[in-house]
Tab-separated table of C-alpha atoms and ligand atoms in Angstrom:
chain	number	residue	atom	x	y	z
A	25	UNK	CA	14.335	23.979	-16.734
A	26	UNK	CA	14.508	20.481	-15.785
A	27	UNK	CA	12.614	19.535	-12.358
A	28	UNK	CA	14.849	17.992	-9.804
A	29	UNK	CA	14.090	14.431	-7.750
A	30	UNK	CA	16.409	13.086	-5.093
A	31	UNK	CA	15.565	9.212	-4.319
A	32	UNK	CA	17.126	8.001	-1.349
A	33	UNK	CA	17.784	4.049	-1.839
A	34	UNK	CA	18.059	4.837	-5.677
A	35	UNK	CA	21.107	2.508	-6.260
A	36	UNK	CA	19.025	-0.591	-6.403
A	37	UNK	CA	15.299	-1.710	-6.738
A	38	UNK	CA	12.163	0.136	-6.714
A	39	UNK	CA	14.482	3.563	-6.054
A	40	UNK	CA	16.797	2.691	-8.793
A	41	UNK	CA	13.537	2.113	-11.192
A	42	UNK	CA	12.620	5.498	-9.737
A	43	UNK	CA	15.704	7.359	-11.014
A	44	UNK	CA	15.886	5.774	-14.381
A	45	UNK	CA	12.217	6.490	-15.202
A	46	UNK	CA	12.384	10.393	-13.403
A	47	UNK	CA	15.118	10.849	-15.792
A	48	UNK	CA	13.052	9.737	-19.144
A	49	UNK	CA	10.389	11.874	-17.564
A	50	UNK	CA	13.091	14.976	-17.700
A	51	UNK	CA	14.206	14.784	-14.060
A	52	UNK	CA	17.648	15.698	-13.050
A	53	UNK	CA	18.315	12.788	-10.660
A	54	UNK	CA	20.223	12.876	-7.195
A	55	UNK	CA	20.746	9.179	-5.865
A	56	UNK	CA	21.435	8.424	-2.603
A	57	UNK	CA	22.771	4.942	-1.456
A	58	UNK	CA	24.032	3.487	1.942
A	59	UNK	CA	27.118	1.117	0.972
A	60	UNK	CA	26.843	0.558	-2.816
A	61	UNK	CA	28.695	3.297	-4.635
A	62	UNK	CA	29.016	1.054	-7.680
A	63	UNK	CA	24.997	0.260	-8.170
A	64	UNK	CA	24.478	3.860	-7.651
A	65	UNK	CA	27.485	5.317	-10.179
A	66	UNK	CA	25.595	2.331	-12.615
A	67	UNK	CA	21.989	4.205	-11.840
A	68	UNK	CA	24.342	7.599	-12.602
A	69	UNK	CA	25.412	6.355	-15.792
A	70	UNK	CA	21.539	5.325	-16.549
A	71	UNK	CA	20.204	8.727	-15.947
A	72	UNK	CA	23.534	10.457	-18.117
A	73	UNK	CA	22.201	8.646	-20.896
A	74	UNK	CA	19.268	9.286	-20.609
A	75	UNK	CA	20.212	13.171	-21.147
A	76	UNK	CA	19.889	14.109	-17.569
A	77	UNK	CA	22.298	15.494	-14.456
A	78	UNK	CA	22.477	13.380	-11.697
A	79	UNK	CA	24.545	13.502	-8.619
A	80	UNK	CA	25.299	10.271	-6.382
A	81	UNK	CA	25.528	10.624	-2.399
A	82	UNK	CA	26.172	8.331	0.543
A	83	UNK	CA	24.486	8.893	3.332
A	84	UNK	CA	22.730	6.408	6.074
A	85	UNK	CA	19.616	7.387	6.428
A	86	UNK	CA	19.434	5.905	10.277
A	87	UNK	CA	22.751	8.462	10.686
A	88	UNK	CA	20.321	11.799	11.172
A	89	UNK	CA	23.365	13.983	11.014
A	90	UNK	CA	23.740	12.995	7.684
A	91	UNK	CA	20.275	14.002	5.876
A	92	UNK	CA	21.093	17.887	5.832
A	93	UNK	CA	23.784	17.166	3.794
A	94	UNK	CA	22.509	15.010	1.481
A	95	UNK	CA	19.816	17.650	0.260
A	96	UNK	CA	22.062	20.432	0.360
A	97	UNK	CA	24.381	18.477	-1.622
A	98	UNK	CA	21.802	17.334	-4.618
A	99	UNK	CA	20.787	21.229	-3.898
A	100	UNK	CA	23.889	22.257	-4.595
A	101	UNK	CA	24.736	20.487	-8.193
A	102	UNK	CA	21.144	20.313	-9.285
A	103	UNK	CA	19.309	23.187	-8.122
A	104	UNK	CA	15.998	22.848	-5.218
A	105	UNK	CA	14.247	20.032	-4.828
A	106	UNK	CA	10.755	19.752	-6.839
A	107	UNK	CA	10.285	15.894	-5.530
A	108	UNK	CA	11.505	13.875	-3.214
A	109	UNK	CA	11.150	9.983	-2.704
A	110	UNK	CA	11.825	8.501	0.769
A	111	UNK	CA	12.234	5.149	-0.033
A	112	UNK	CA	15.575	4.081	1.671
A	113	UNK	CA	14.282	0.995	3.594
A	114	UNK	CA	15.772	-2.804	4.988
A	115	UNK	CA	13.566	-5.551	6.236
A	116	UNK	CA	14.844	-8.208	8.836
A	117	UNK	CA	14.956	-11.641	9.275
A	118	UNK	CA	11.520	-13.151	8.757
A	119	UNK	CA	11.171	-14.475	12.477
A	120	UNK	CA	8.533	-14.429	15.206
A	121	UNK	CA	8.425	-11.117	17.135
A	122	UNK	CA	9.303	-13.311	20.044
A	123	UNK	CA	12.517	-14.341	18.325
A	124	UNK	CA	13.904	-10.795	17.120
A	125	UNK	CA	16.644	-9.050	19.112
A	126	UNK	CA	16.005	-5.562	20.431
A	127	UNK	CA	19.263	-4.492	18.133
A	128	UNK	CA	17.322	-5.424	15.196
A	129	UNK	CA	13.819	-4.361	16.150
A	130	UNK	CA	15.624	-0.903	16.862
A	131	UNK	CA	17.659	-0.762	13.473
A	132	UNK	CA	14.520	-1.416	11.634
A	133	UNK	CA	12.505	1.497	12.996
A	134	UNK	CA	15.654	3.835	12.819
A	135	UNK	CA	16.332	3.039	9.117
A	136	UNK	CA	12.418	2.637	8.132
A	137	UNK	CA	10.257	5.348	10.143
A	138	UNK	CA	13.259	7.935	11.818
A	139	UNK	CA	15.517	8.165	9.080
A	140	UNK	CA	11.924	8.973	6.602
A	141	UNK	CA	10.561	10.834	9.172
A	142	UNK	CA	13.379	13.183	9.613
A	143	UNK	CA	13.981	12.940	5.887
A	144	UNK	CA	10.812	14.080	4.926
A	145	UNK	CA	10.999	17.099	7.877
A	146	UNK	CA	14.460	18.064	5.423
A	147	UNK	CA	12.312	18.012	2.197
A	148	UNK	CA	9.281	20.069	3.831
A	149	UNK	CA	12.001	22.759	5.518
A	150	UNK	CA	13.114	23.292	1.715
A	151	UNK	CA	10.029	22.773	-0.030
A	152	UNK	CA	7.308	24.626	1.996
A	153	UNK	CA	6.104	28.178	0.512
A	154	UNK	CA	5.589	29.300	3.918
A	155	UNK	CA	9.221	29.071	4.716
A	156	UNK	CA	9.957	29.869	1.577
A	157	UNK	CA	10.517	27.196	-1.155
A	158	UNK	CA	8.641	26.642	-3.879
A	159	UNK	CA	6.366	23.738	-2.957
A	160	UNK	CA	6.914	20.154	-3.918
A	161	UNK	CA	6.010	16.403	-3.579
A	162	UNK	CA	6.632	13.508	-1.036
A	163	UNK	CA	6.353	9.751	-2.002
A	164	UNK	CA	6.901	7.741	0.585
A	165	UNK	CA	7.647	4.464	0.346
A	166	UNK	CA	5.531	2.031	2.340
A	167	UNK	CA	4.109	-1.609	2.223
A	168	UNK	CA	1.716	-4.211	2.379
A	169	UNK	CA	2.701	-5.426	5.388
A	170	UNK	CA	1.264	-2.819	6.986
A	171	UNK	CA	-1.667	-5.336	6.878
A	172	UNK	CA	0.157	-8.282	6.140
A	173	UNK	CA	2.972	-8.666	7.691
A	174	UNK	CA	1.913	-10.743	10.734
A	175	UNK	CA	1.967	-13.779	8.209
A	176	UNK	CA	5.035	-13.417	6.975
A	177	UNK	CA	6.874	-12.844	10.546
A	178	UNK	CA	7.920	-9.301	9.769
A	179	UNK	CA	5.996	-7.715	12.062
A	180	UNK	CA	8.722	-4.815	13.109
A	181	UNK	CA	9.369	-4.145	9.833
A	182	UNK	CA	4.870	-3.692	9.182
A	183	UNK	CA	4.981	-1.269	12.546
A	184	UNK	CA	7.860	0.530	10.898
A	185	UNK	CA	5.568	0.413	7.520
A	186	UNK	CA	2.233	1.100	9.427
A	187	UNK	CA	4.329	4.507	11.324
A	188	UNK	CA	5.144	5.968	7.445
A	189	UNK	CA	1.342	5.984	6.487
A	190	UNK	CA	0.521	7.861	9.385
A	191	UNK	CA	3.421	10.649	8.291
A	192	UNK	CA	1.837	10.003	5.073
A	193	UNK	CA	-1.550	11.017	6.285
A	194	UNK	CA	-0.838	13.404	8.777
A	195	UNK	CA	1.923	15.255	7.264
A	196	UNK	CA	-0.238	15.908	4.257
A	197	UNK	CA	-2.598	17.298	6.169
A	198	UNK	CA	-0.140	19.300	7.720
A	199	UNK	CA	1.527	21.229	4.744
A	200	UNK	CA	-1.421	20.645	2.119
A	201	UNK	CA	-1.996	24.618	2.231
A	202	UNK	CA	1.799	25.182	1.773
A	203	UNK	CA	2.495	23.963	-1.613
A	204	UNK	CA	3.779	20.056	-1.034
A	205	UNK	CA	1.612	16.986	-1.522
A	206	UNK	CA	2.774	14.062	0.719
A	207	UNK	CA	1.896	10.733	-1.188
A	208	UNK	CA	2.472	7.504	-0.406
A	209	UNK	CA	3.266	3.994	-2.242
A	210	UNK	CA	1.937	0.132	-0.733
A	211	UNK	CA	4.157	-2.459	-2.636
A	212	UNK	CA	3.389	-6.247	-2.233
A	213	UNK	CA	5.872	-8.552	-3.413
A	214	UNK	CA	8.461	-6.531	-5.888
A	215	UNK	CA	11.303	-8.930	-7.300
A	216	UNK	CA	14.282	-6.779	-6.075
A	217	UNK	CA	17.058	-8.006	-3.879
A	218	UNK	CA	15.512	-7.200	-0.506
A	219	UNK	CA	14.383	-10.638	-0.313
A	220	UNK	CA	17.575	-12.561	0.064
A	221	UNK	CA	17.757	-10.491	3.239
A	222	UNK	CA	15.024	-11.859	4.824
A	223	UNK	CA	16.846	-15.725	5.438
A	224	UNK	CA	13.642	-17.691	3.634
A	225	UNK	CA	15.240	-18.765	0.485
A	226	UNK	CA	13.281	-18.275	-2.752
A	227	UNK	CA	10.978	-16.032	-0.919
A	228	UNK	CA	9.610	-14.687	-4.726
A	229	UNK	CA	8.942	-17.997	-5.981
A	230	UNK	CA	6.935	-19.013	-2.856
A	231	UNK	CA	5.107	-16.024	-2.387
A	232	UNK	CA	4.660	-15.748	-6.309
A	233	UNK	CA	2.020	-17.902	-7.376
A	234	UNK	CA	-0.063	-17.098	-4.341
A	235	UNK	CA	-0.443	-13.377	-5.037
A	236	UNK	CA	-4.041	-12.802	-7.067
A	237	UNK	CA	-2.200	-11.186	-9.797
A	238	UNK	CA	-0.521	-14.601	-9.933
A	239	UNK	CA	3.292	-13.255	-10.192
A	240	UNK	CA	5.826	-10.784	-7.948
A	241	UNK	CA	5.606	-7.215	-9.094
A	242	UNK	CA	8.562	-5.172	-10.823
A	243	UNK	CA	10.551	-2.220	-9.523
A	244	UNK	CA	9.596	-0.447	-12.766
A	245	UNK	CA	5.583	-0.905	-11.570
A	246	UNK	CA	6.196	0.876	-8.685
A	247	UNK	CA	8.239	3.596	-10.415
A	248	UNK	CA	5.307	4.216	-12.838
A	249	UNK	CA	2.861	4.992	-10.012
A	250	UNK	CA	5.870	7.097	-8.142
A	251	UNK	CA	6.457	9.406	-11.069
A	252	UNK	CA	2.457	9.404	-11.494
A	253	UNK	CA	2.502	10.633	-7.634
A	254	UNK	CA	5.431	13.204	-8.529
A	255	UNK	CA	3.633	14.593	-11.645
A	256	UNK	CA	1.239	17.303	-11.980
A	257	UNK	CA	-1.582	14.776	-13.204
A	258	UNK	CA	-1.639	13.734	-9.266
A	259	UNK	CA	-2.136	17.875	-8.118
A	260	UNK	CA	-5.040	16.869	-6.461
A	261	UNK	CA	-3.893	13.653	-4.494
A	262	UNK	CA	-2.144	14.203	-1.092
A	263	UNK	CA	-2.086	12.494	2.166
A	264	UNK	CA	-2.948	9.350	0.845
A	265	UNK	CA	-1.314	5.882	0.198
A	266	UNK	CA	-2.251	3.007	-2.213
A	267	UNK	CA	-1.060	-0.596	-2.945
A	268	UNK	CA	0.708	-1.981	-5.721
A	269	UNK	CA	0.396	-5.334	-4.712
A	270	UNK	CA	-1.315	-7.344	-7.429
A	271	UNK	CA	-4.162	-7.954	-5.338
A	272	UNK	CA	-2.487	-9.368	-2.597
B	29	NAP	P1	16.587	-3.107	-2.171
B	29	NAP	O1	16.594	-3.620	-3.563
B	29	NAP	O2	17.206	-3.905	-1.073
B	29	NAP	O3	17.209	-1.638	-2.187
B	29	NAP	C1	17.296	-0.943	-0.977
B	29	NAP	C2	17.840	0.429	-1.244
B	29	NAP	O4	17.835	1.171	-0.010
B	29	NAP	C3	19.277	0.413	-1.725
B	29	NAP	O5	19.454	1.468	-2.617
B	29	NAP	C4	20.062	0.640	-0.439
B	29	NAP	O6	21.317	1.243	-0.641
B	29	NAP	C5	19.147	1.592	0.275
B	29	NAP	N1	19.331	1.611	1.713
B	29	NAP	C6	19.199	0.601	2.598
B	29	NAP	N2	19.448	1.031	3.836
B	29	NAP	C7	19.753	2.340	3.735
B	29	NAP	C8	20.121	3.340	4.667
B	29	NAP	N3	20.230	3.072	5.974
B	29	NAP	N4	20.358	4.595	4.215
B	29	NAP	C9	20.253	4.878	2.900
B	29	NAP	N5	19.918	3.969	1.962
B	29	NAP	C10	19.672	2.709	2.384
B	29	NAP	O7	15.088	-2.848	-1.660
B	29	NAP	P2	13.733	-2.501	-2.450
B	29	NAP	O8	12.947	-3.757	-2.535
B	29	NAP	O9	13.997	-1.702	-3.664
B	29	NAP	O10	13.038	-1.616	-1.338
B	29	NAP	C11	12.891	-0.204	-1.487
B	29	NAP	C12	11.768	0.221	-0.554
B	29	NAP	O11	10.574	-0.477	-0.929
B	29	NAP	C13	12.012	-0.126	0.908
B	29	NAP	O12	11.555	0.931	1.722
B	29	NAP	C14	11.175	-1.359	1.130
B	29	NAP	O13	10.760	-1.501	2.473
B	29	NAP	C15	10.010	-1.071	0.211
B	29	NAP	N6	9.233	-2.244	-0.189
B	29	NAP	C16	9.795	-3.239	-0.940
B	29	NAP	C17	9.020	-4.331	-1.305
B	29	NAP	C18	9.560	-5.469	-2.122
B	29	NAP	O14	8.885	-6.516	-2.218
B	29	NAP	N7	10.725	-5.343	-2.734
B	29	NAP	C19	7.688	-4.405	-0.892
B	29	NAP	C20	7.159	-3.382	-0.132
B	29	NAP	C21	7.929	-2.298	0.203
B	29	NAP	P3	22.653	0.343	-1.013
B	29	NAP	O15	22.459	-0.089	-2.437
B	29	NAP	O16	23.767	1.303	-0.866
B	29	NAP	O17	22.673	-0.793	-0.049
């Protein structure tokens, strides 16, 4: 029987790459998006083709009410949850702390550390032998700027980054001896679209040259070392993060 992955942000970038390579790796596929019903239905098309269910849901992860639903949902049409990827995330203006409104600084942490957190409390509740499930995987998916992201005046969005290591870490920990492995993924500088949010222009071709590696990553980098996290080969990595940054 095929194993089951639900991405949340898997109608574009890195979580879209996600989907489309779970489902050449035999993964029926649930996709969640926020506001873009047509990039996920295109990411639902992808994984069809690719021979594989998949099931498309809206939910706002910042809208906590919501995340029940979404996994009983995916549950529902594709069966329980082997791995789950909690990669829904926004950045904000690049801006001095000094300069960022409390709305924003607030919206960041809801959609980038609550809404995982209380995502990945869903996924455990389902996953965990000892209430019952069948065990499972966690990726979550962090950043760089945990370290970096004073220099790029982002520095919300790295405390939001720098809070989903620690669940990475400490969650782990916490449900090691119950069957789920709780991973965790660094990107640097990925070319999706998240970067035209961030009001700097051609942030890729700036930032580009600089990085050791000498170019921006692809969402289908990060995807490879997701599924890596989500396979079997990883059964003995948990409670850990590492970058894909090119160096950076
Ligand atoms: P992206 O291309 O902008 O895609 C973001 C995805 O997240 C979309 O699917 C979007 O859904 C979804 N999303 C946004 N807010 C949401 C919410 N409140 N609830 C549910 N879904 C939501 O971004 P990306 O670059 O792939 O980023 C994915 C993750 O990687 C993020 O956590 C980001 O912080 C992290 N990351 C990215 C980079 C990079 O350089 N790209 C580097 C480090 C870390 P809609 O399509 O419906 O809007």
């Amino acid at each position: 029987m095929a194993k089951v992955m639900l991405v949340t942000g898997g109608s574009r970038g890195i979580g879209a790459a996600a989907c489309r390579l779970a489902a050449r790796r035999g993964y029926d596929v649930g996709i969640n998006y926020a506001g873009r019903g047509d990039a996920a239905d295109a990411v639902a098309s992808a994984v069809r083709q690719a021979g594989r269910r998949a099931v498309t849901v809206q939910a706002d992860v910042a809208d906590t009410a919501s995340i029940a639903g979404m996994f009983d949902r995916v549950e529902a049409e594709l069966g329980p949850i082997d791995a789950f990827v909690n990669n829904a995330g926004i950045v904000h203006e690049a801006k001095p702390l000094a300069d960022l409104d409390e709305a924003t600084v607030r919206r960041v942490l809801e959609v980038d550390l609550v809404g995982a957190i209380l995502c990945a409390r869903e996924a455990v509740r389902r996953m965990s032998r000892a209430r019952g499930g069948k065990g499972g995987v966690i990726v979550n998916t962090s950043s760089i700027a945990t370290r970096r992201a004073g220099e790029v005046k982002l520095v919300a969005y790295g405390i939001a980054k720098g809070g989903l290591d620690v669940l990475t870490e400490q969650l782990g920990r916490e449900v090691a001896a119950e069957g789920v492995r709780v991973c965790g993924v660094k990107p640097g500088l990925i070319d999706t679209e998240i970067h035209a949010t961030m009001g700097v222009g051609d942030r890729l071709g700036q930032l580009g040259a600089g990085v050791p590696i000498g170019r921006a990553g692809t969402a289908e980098e990060v995807a490879e070392a997701v599924l890596w996290l989500c396979s079997d080969h990883a059964s003995y990595v948990t409670a850990t993060s590492f970058d894909i940054g090119g160096g950076r």
